[in-house]
Each structure stands twice: as structure tokens, then as C-alpha cells.
CSV table of C-alpha atoms and ligand atoms in Angstrom, one decimal:
chain,number,residue,atom,x,y,z
A,110,MET,CA,-11.4,4.4,38.3
A,111,SER,CA,-13.3,4.7,35.1
A,112,ALA,CA,-16.9,3.5,35.1
A,113,LEU,CA,-16.1,0.7,32.8
A,114,GLY,CA,-13.6,-0.1,35.1
A,115,GLU,CA,-16.2,-0.2,38.5
A,116,GLU,CA,-18.2,-2.4,35.9
A,117,ILE,CA,-15.8,-4.9,35.1
A,118,LYS,CA,-14.7,-5.4,39.1
A,119,ALA,CA,-18.3,-5.8,39.9
A,120,LEU,CA,-18.3,-8.6,37.1
A,121,ILE,CA,-15.0,-10.4,38.7
A,122,ARG,CA,-16.7,-10.0,42.0
A,123,ASP,CA,-19.9,-11.7,40.8
A,124,HIS,CA,-18.3,-14.1,38.3
A,125,GLY,CA,-14.9,-14.8,38.9
A,126,PRO,CA,-11.6,-13.7,37.0
A,127,ILE,CA,-12.2,-12.9,33.2
A,128,SER,CA,-9.9,-14.0,30.3
A,129,LEU,CA,-7.5,-11.2,28.5
A,130,GLU,CA,-9.5,-11.5,25.8
A,131,ARG,CA,-12.9,-10.5,27.6
A,132,TYR,CA,-11.1,-7.6,29.3
A,133,MET,CA,-9.7,-6.3,26.1
A,134,ALA,CA,-13.3,-6.7,24.3
A,135,LEU,CA,-14.6,-4.6,27.2
A,136,ALA,CA,-12.3,-2.0,27.3
A,137,LEU,CA,-12.4,-1.5,23.3
A,138,THR,CA,-15.9,-1.8,22.2
A,139,HIS,CA,-18.0,-2.0,25.2
A,140,PRO,CA,-21.5,-0.6,23.6
A,141,THR,CA,-21.1,2.6,26.1
A,142,HIS,CA,-17.7,2.5,27.7
A,143,GLY,CA,-15.7,0.8,25.3
A,144,TYR,CA,-12.5,3.3,24.3
A,145,TYR,CA,-13.3,3.4,20.6
A,146,MET,CA,-17.3,3.8,20.5
A,147,HIS,CA,-17.6,7.6,22.0
A,148,ARG,CA,-14.2,9.2,20.8
A,149,ASP,CA,-11.9,10.2,18.3
A,150,PRO,CA,-8.6,8.9,19.2
A,151,PHE,CA,-6.6,10.2,16.3
A,152,GLY,CA,-3.9,12.6,15.9
A,153,ALA,CA,-1.9,15.1,18.0
A,154,SER,CA,-4.5,15.6,20.4
A,155,GLY,CA,-5.8,12.5,20.7
A,156,ASP,CA,-3.9,9.1,21.8
A,157,PHE,CA,-2.1,7.9,18.7
A,158,THR,CA,-1.5,8.7,15.0
A,159,THR,CA,-1.9,6.2,12.3
A,160,ALA,CA,-0.5,5.9,9.0
A,161,PRO,CA,-3.4,7.4,7.2
A,162,GLU,CA,-3.2,10.5,9.5
A,163,ILE,CA,0.5,11.0,9.0
A,164,SER,CA,0.1,11.7,5.3
A,165,GLN,CA,-2.2,11.6,2.3
A,166,MET,CA,0.5,9.7,0.4
A,167,PHE,CA,-0.3,6.0,2.3
A,168,GLY,CA,-4.2,6.2,1.4
A,169,GLU,CA,-3.5,7.5,-2.3
A,170,LEU,CA,-0.6,4.6,-2.8
A,171,ILE,CA,-3.2,2.0,-1.3
A,172,GLY,CA,-6.0,3.4,-3.7
A,173,LEU,CA,-3.5,3.0,-6.7
A,174,TRP,CA,-2.7,-0.6,-5.3
A,175,ALA,CA,-6.5,-1.4,-5.2
A,176,ALA,CA,-7.0,-0.5,-8.8
A,177,GLU,CA,-4.2,-2.8,-10.0
A,178,VAL,CA,-5.7,-5.9,-8.1
A,179,TRP,CA,-9.0,-5.0,-9.4
A,180,ALA,CA,-7.4,-5.0,-13.5
A,181,SER,CA,-5.7,-8.5,-12.4
A,182,MET,CA,-9.0,-9.9,-11.1
A,183,GLY,CA,-10.5,-9.5,-14.8
A,184,ALA,CA,-11.7,-6.0,-14.0
A,185,PRO,CA,-14.9,-7.9,-12.1
A,186,ASN,CA,-18.1,-5.4,-11.9
A,187,PRO,CA,-19.1,-4.7,-9.4
A,188,VAL,CA,-16.4,-5.1,-7.1
A,189,ARG,CA,-16.8,-4.6,-3.3
A,190,LEU,CA,-14.0,-2.4,-1.7
A,191,ILE,CA,-14.2,-3.3,1.9
A,192,GLU,CA,-12.1,-1.8,4.7
A,193,LEU,CA,-12.1,-3.1,8.1
A,194,GLY,CA,-11.8,-0.1,11.2
A,195,PRO,CA,-11.5,2.7,8.6
A,196,GLY,CA,-11.1,5.3,11.8
A,197,ARG,CA,-11.7,8.5,10.6
A,198,GLY,CA,-12.2,7.5,7.0
A,199,THR,CA,-8.8,9.2,6.0
A,200,LEU,CA,-7.5,6.1,4.0
A,201,MET,CA,-10.4,5.8,2.0
A,202,SER,CA,-10.8,9.2,1.3
A,203,ASP,CA,-7.4,9.6,-0.2
A,204,ALA,CA,-7.7,6.0,-1.9
A,205,LEU,CA,-10.8,7.1,-3.7
A,206,ARG,CA,-9.5,10.5,-4.5
A,207,ALA,CA,-6.5,8.7,-6.0
A,208,ALA,CA,-8.3,6.2,-8.2
A,209,ARG,CA,-10.0,8.8,-10.2
A,210,VAL,CA,-7.0,8.0,-12.9
A,211,ALA,CA,-8.5,4.7,-13.0
A,212,PRO,CA,-12.0,5.7,-14.1
A,213,ASN,CA,-13.2,2.2,-15.0
A,214,PHE,CA,-12.4,1.0,-11.6
A,215,ARG,CA,-14.1,4.0,-9.6
A,216,ALA,CA,-17.1,3.4,-12.0
A,217,VAL,CA,-17.7,-0.4,-10.7
A,218,LEU,CA,-16.8,0.3,-6.9
A,219,ASP,CA,-19.3,-0.5,-4.4
A,220,VAL,CA,-17.4,0.3,-1.0
A,221,CYS,CA,-18.1,-1.1,2.6
A,222,LEU,CA,-16.8,0.1,5.7
A,223,ILE,CA,-17.1,-2.4,8.6
A,224,GLU,CA,-16.9,-0.2,11.6
A,225,ALA,CA,-17.9,-1.0,15.5
A,226,SER,CA,-18.1,2.5,16.6
A,227,PRO,CA,-21.0,4.7,15.9
A,228,MET,CA,-19.0,7.6,16.7
A,229,LEU,CA,-16.2,6.8,14.2
A,230,ALA,CA,-18.7,5.5,11.5
A,231,ALA,CA,-20.3,9.1,11.9
A,232,ILE,CA,-16.7,10.8,11.3
A,233,GLN,CA,-16.6,8.6,8.3
A,234,HIS,CA,-19.4,9.6,6.6
A,235,GLU,CA,-18.5,13.2,6.9
A,236,THR,CA,-15.1,12.4,5.6
A,237,LEU,CA,-16.7,10.8,2.9
A,238,LEU,CA,-19.9,12.7,1.9
A,239,THR,CA,-18.3,14.0,-1.3
A,240,ALA,CA,-16.0,10.9,-2.3
A,241,GLY,CA,-18.4,10.2,-5.0
A,242,ALA,CA,-18.9,6.3,-4.4
A,243,PRO,CA,-21.7,4.2,-3.0
A,244,ILE,CA,-20.9,3.7,0.6
A,245,SER,CA,-22.6,1.3,3.2
A,246,TRP,CA,-21.2,0.5,6.7
A,247,ALA,CA,-21.6,-3.0,8.6
A,248,ALA,CA,-20.5,-3.9,12.1
A,249,GLY,CA,-19.0,-6.7,11.3
A,250,TRP,CA,-17.4,-9.1,8.5
A,251,ARG,CA,-20.4,-11.4,8.2
A,252,GLU,CA,-22.4,-8.7,7.1
A,253,ALA,CA,-20.0,-7.4,4.3
A,254,PRO,CA,-22.1,-7.6,0.7
A,255,GLU,CA,-20.8,-10.8,-1.3
A,256,GLY,CA,-19.0,-11.0,-4.4
A,257,PRO,CA,-15.5,-10.4,-5.8
A,258,ALA,CA,-13.5,-7.8,-3.2
A,259,ILE,CA,-10.7,-6.0,-2.2
A,260,VAL,CA,-10.1,-5.8,1.6
A,261,ILE,CA,-8.2,-3.2,3.4
A,262,ALA,CA,-7.3,-3.4,7.1
A,263,ASN,CA,-4.7,-0.9,8.3
A,264,GLU,CA,-4.1,-1.2,12.0
A,265,PHE,CA,-7.5,-3.5,12.7
A,266,LEU,CA,-5.9,-6.8,13.8
A,267,ASP,CA,-4.0,-5.3,16.3
A,268,ALA,CA,-7.1,-4.1,18.2
A,269,LEU,CA,-9.0,-7.4,18.3
A,270,PRO,CA,-8.7,-9.1,21.8
A,271,ILE,CA,-6.1,-11.7,22.4
A,272,ARG,CA,-5.4,-14.3,25.1
A,273,GLN,CA,-2.3,-15.0,27.0
A,274,TYR,CA,-0.7,-18.2,28.2
A,275,VAL,CA,2.3,-18.1,30.7
A,276,ARG,CA,4.6,-20.9,30.8
A,277,GLY,CA,4.8,-22.2,35.0
A,278,PRO,CA,7.3,-24.8,36.3
A,279,ARG,CA,5.5,-27.7,35.0
A,280,ASP,CA,2.7,-26.2,32.7
A,281,TRP,CA,1.2,-23.5,30.6
A,282,ARG,CA,-1.7,-21.3,32.6
A,283,GLU,CA,-3.8,-18.8,31.0
A,284,ARG,CA,-3.2,-15.1,32.2
A,285,VAL,CA,-6.7,-13.8,33.6
A,286,VAL,CA,-7.7,-10.4,34.9
A,287,THR,CA,-8.7,-10.7,38.5
A,288,LEU,CA,-9.0,-8.4,41.6
A,289,ASP,CA,-6.0,-8.0,44.3
A,290,GLU,CA,-6.5,-8.1,48.6
A,291,LYS,CA,-7.6,-4.3,47.9
A,292,GLY,CA,-10.1,-4.9,45.3
A,293,ALA,CA,-8.0,-3.4,42.2
A,294,LEU,CA,-7.9,-4.8,38.9
A,295,THR,CA,-4.5,-7.4,38.6
A,296,PHE,CA,-3.4,-10.0,36.6
A,297,ALA,CA,-3.0,-13.5,37.9
A,298,LEU,CA,-2.8,-17.0,36.4
A,299,ALA,CA,-5.8,-19.2,35.8
A,300,PRO,CA,-5.7,-22.1,38.5
A,301,SER,CA,-5.9,-25.1,36.2
A,302,ALA,CA,-3.6,-25.5,33.4
A,303,GLU,CA,-3.8,-26.0,29.3
A,304,PRO,CA,-2.2,-29.4,29.0
A,305,TYR,CA,-2.9,-29.4,25.2
A,306,ILE,CA,-0.2,-26.5,24.9
A,307,GLY,CA,2.9,-28.2,23.7
A,308,ALA,CA,5.1,-25.2,23.0
A,309,ARG,CA,8.5,-25.6,24.5
A,310,ALA,CA,9.6,-22.6,26.7
A,311,GLU,CA,11.4,-21.1,29.7
A,312,GLU,CA,9.5,-20.6,32.9
A,313,GLY,CA,8.0,-17.1,32.3
A,314,ALA,CA,7.5,-17.1,28.7
A,315,VAL,CA,4.4,-15.8,27.3
A,316,LEU,CA,2.4,-17.0,24.5
A,317,GLU,CA,-0.2,-14.8,22.7
A,318,VAL,CA,-3.2,-16.3,20.6
A,319,ASN,CA,-5.4,-14.1,18.8
A,320,ALA,CA,-8.1,-16.7,18.0
A,321,ILE,CA,-10.6,-13.9,17.0
A,322,ALA,CA,-8.2,-12.5,14.5
A,323,HIS,CA,-7.5,-16.3,13.4
A,324,ARG,CA,-11.1,-16.9,12.5
A,325,LEU,CA,-11.8,-13.5,11.0
A,326,VAL,CA,-8.5,-13.8,8.6
A,327,TYR,CA,-9.8,-17.5,7.8
A,328,ALA,CA,-13.2,-16.2,6.8
A,329,ILE,CA,-12.0,-13.6,4.7
A,330,ALA,CA,-9.6,-15.8,3.2
A,331,GLU,CA,-12.2,-18.7,2.5
A,332,ARG,CA,-14.6,-16.0,0.7
A,333,LEU,CA,-11.8,-14.4,-1.6
A,334,ALA,CA,-10.8,-18.1,-2.7
A,335,LYS,CA,-14.6,-18.7,-3.8
A,336,GLN,CA,-15.6,-15.3,-4.8
A,337,GLY,CA,-12.1,-13.8,-5.8
A,338,GLY,CA,-10.1,-11.1,-4.7
A,339,ALA,CA,-7.2,-9.8,-2.4
A,340,ALA,CA,-6.9,-8.3,1.3
A,341,LEU,CA,-4.2,-5.8,2.4
A,342,PHE,CA,-3.1,-6.3,6.1
A,343,ILE,CA,-0.9,-3.6,7.5
A,344,ASP,CA,-0.2,-3.7,10.9
A,345,TYR,CA,2.7,-3.8,13.6
A,346,GLY,CA,4.1,-6.9,14.4
A,347,HIS,CA,6.4,-10.0,13.7
A,348,THR,CA,6.9,-12.5,11.0
A,349,THR,CA,7.4,-15.4,12.8
A,350,THR,CA,5.5,-16.9,15.6
A,351,GLY,CA,7.3,-16.4,19.3
A,352,PHE,CA,7.2,-15.8,22.6
A,353,GLY,CA,6.8,-12.6,24.4
A,354,ASP,CA,3.8,-10.0,26.1
A,355,THR,CA,3.3,-7.6,23.5
A,356,LEU,CA,0.0,-6.0,25.1
A,357,GLN,CA,0.4,-2.4,25.3
A,358,ALA,CA,-1.9,0.3,26.1
A,359,VAL,CA,-1.6,4.0,25.2
A,360,ARG,CA,-3.3,7.5,26.3
A,361,SER,CA,-2.2,11.0,25.2
A,362,HIS,CA,0.8,9.4,23.2
A,363,ARG,CA,2.0,7.5,26.3
A,364,MET,CA,2.4,3.9,27.3
A,365,VAL,CA,0.0,3.5,30.4
A,366,ASP,CA,-1.0,0.3,32.7
A,367,PRO,CA,-3.4,-1.8,30.6
A,368,LEU,CA,-5.4,-2.3,33.6
A,369,SER,CA,-5.7,1.6,34.6
A,370,GLU,CA,-9.3,3.1,33.7
A,371,PRO,CA,-10.1,0.7,31.1
A,372,GLY,CA,-11.8,2.2,28.2
A,373,THR,CA,-9.7,5.6,28.4
A,374,ALA,CA,-6.6,4.1,26.6
A,375,ASP,CA,-6.1,2.2,23.3
A,376,ILE,CA,-5.2,-1.4,24.0
A,377,THR,CA,-3.3,-3.4,21.5
A,378,ALA,CA,-1.2,-6.2,20.9
A,379,HIS,CA,1.5,-6.9,18.0
A,380,VAL,CA,0.1,-8.8,15.2
A,381,ASP,CA,1.7,-12.6,14.6
A,382,PHE,CA,1.8,-12.6,10.8
A,383,ALA,CA,3.0,-16.2,10.6
A,384,ALA,CA,0.0,-17.3,12.5
A,385,MET,CA,-2.5,-15.0,10.4
A,386,ALA,CA,-0.8,-16.7,7.2
A,387,ARG,CA,-1.4,-20.3,8.5
A,388,SER,CA,-5.0,-19.5,8.9
A,389,ALA,CA,-5.3,-17.8,5.6
A,390,ARG,CA,-3.6,-20.7,3.9
A,391,ALA,CA,-5.8,-23.2,5.7
A,392,ALA,CA,-8.7,-21.7,4.2
A,393,GLY,CA,-7.4,-22.2,0.6
A,394,ALA,CA,-5.8,-18.6,-0.3
A,395,ALA,CA,-2.4,-17.4,-1.4
A,396,ILE,CA,-0.3,-15.5,1.0
A,397,TYR,CA,2.2,-12.6,-0.1
A,398,GLY,CA,4.7,-11.2,2.4
A,399,PRO,CA,4.9,-10.0,5.2
A,400,ILE,CA,7.1,-7.6,3.8
A,401,PRO,CA,8.2,-4.3,6.0
A,402,GLN,CA,5.9,-1.4,5.5
A,403,GLY,CA,9.0,0.7,4.1
A,404,ASP,CA,9.4,-1.8,1.2
A,405,PHE,CA,6.0,-2.0,0.2
A,406,LEU,CA,5.5,1.7,0.2
A,407,ARG,CA,8.7,2.4,-2.0
A,408,ALA,CA,7.8,-0.5,-4.3
A,409,LEU,CA,4.1,1.3,-4.9
A,410,GLY,CA,6.1,4.8,-5.7
A,411,LEU,CA,6.4,6.2,-2.3
A,412,ASP,CA,9.3,8.4,-3.1
A,413,GLN,CA,8.3,9.7,-6.7
A,414,ARG,CA,4.7,10.5,-5.0
A,415,ALA,CA,6.5,12.3,-2.4
A,416,ALA,CA,8.7,14.1,-5.3
A,417,THR,CA,5.6,15.1,-7.0
A,418,LEU,CA,4.0,16.4,-4.0
A,419,ALA,CA,7.1,18.6,-3.0
A,420,ARG,CA,7.2,19.9,-6.3
A,421,LYS,CA,3.9,21.9,-5.7
A,422,GLY,CA,4.6,22.9,-2.2
A,423,GLY,CA,6.6,26.1,-0.2
A,424,PRO,CA,9.7,25.2,2.0
A,425,GLN,CA,7.4,24.3,5.0
A,426,GLN,CA,5.6,21.6,3.0
A,427,ILE,CA,8.5,20.0,1.4
A,428,ALA,CA,10.0,19.6,4.9
A,429,ASP,CA,6.3,18.2,6.0
A,430,ILE,CA,6.5,15.7,3.1
A,431,GLU,CA,10.0,14.6,3.3
A,432,ALA,CA,9.4,13.7,7.4
A,433,ALA,CA,6.0,12.1,6.5
A,434,ARG,CA,7.9,10.1,3.9
A,435,LEU,CA,10.9,9.0,6.4
A,436,ARG,CA,8.1,8.4,9.2
A,437,LEU,CA,6.1,5.9,7.2
A,438,SER,CA,9.0,4.3,5.5
A,439,GLY,CA,12.1,4.9,7.6
A,440,LYS,CA,13.4,1.8,9.6
A,441,GLY,CA,15.1,3.8,12.4
A,442,GLU,CA,13.6,4.5,15.7
A,443,GLY,CA,10.3,6.2,15.9
A,444,GLU,CA,9.5,5.4,12.2
A,445,MET,CA,7.2,2.9,10.9
A,446,GLY,CA,8.9,1.3,7.8
A,447,ALA,CA,10.4,-1.9,9.4
A,448,LEU,CA,8.2,-2.2,12.5
A,449,PHE,CA,5.0,-2.5,10.3
A,450,LYS,CA,4.7,-5.1,8.0
A,451,ALA,CA,2.2,-5.6,4.5
A,452,MET,CA,0.8,-8.7,4.4
A,453,VAL,CA,-1.7,-9.8,1.4
A,454,VAL,CA,-4.0,-12.7,1.3
A,455,ALA,CA,-5.3,-13.6,-2.1
A,456,ASN,CA,-7.3,-16.0,-4.6
A,457,ARG,CA,-4.9,-18.3,-5.7
A,458,ASN,CA,-5.6,-17.3,-9.4
A,459,LEU,CA,-4.4,-13.8,-9.1
A,460,PRO,CA,-0.8,-12.6,-10.1
A,461,PRO,CA,1.4,-11.4,-7.2
A,462,PRO,CA,-0.2,-8.1,-6.0
A,463,PRO,CA,1.5,-4.6,-6.6
A,464,GLY,CA,4.5,-4.3,-3.9
A,465,PHE,CA,5.2,-8.0,-3.7
A,466,GLN,CA,6.4,-9.1,-7.2
A,467,PRO,CA,9.6,-10.7,-7.3
B,596,SAH,N1,-7.5,2.0,10.0
B,596,SAH,C1,-7.7,3.4,10.7
B,596,SAH,C2,-7.8,3.2,12.2
B,596,SAH,C3,-7.2,2.2,13.0
B,596,SAH,S1,-7.8,2.1,14.9
B,596,SAH,C4,-6.3,4.2,10.6
B,596,SAH,O1,-5.3,3.6,10.3
B,596,SAH,O2,-6.3,5.4,11.0
B,596,SAH,C5,-9.1,0.7,14.8
B,596,SAH,C6,-10.2,0.9,14.1
B,596,SAH,O3,-10.7,-0.4,14.2
B,596,SAH,C7,-11.3,1.9,14.7
B,596,SAH,O4,-11.8,2.4,13.6
B,596,SAH,C8,-12.2,0.9,15.3
B,596,SAH,O5,-13.0,1.7,15.6
B,596,SAH,C9,-12.3,0.1,14.6
B,596,SAH,N2,-12.7,-1.6,15.4
B,596,SAH,C10,-11.8,-1.9,16.5
B,596,SAH,N3,-12.2,-3.1,16.9
B,596,SAH,C11,-13.3,-3.3,15.9
B,596,SAH,C12,-14.4,-4.7,15.6
B,596,SAH,N4,-14.1,-5.4,16.7
B,596,SAH,N5,-15.0,-4.6,14.5
B,596,SAH,C13,-15.0,-3.8,13.9
B,596,SAH,N6,-14.2,-2.4,13.9
B,596,SAH,C14,-13.4,-2.4,15.2
């Protein structure tokens, strides 16, 4: 068992079962043993690959998206460009390079990266050394600088800890992490019911609630409603709230048991976009989407960008660009175009953002 696994077992032995939310938070961001804290999880040699790591086109299109949104905001000076969970900094690097075509936007940019992991923050620093924009780091949204803002979050909400509730014969019970007779980590149901959950479902149905993401999206929306701007969320998830267990753990590009060796696998859950939209609307913001990632990227000009890049490349590069274009926007198995969704939360005075225009 991993060091973190031993620590969690001791915690449960001393204090009783813990919520899935607590377990996921420890597994991902425990200061010394959390999954993200001391490793670079991305790419072929890592555990998973994200859209910006597949192709420069992803970040480039988002950089141009941001420049257009800024113009539609009335070109505020300065404007905060805030990214939540920037990974290796690849998206931001590609976005800033593409935004060179909008020098007025580039000139007033103040970039802030929200990152929990000191290791990934160091990699972001390296990646962005020559980006030519002022960049600061913060550990949480609350520390992000005030003012009109454009917020970007790719595969961030899915990493925030969820709670799960399971429908029993009579009532809903929270799913907790506890120890079995042999002392191994196992899932169980809490002894007491959650009588305030009114959702009707068959026995065994699983209800997922991401209160941390709800609060974050509410806080972002509230600020955008007051101070101006828009936030782009891209993640894998569903457009309507439903039942189902979407918790998954991935190590070396393979699904593993979320309770095995905590701290050594990425743990995520699908984003409930409808729930996130309710949160943002309650805070007074406008919502656009969610729409399939493939539709969003194509509306921003993915196919044209791919064609332009291919013109400069040799046969191998042309094949790579086409493979990346399909992986990002295709809607078949193993492709991200339909599974991933894009949603924008914006100040109500803004026109529909690029990609969401009717
Ligand atoms: N957006 C990047 C990385 C996605 S992985 C990409 O698309 O490649 C999730 C990112 O969020 C990582 O950078 C991780 O360290 C960060 N992260 C996870 N939980 C976080 C939290 N609670 N607060 C801040 N950053 C967090």
C-alpha cells in the first residue's frame, strides 16, 4: 500500500469512515503524497493526455477566443487572464503565442495561474519563461487578482472532489470509505440516512454531488457578474443531471481501482454541467452551452487552422495534424469531440462568445 494509503487507513482506524470527498481530496492534493503534488502526470510516459498536450491548435484557438471576448468586453485595461489547473502550462503558452495577432490584447494582459501543485507550478514557470506576459501564481481562486477577467479551465472541474449518495431500499445514504475485516480500504454506506434528498430513483442508483465545484463556479460567476468577463469550462461530462457512478481512477493510461494505492493514480468524476449552470445562474451570470467540444473547436476554426499548419509540414506532420484534429473534434470512440463539452459563464451584458453564436 502507498504511504498515503497507510495514512488514510490510520485516519479511518482512529476517527471512523471518511467521505469520498475527503478521500479524493487527500488522494489528489495531500501536501506530501497527493497525486498532483510531486509529479508530471501528462503524456505518453505519464498517466493521461489532455487536449492541449495533443495539439498546439487547442490552446491557439482558445487564445484567439480570449482575444475576441476581451474586445466584446470593451477592451478593458488591464484584463486578468486566469487559468484554473494549468497542468504543464501548454494551453497558456499556445494561447499567448496565438494572441500575438491581437497586440492590443497582449499588451494589457495580466496572467494568473491557479495551481495547487508546486511541481506543476514549477513546470508552468519553465514553459512560460519566454511567453512575454506578466504571470503570477495563486493556490486558489480567492487569491486571484480583482477586475475584469477571462477565465479558462480545461479538465479542472473533473479533478474536484465529489460526494456520492446511494439509493437504498428506503432512503439515500452517503457512500463512505472505510476498512474491511482485513483492514483494507473499501466502500460502504453511512449508517444514517440523508432524508432531505428528494430525488426518486431505483435501488442502487448513485447520485453525485460536487459541492466544491458548485461553490467555485458560483464564486466565479458572482465575480464576473460584478466585475465583468467570461469563463470557459471544458471537461468531460454530461449536459443533464442524472444518476450514475462516474468516479474513475487512471494510472499509465489504464483504469484502476480508485481505492488501490491512493496518491499514485489520477481520480476524476464526470462534470455535471447542468448543475454547474444552475450554480452560475444563481449568482447572476449568463450561461452558453454546454456544447460538444468538437462543435466548439470547429466553430472557432479548427479545420482551417489544421489546414494552415498542414501546408507547412511534411507527410508525417500532415498525418499527425490530421490525427490530432480528429482526436480533438471527432465524435467516435476514443475521440474527445462529443464526450467533452464546452460551457461559458459570462457577464450578462456580453454578447454570445465565439463558438456559441447562433
Ligand atoms: N488544464 C491542464 C491540466 C488538467 S489536470 C490540461 O488540460 O492539460 C488538473 C490540473 O488542476 C493540474 O494542474 C492540477 O495540479 C490542478 N489541480 C487539481 N486540483 C486542484 C485544486 N484543488 N486547486 C488548484 N489546482 C488543482
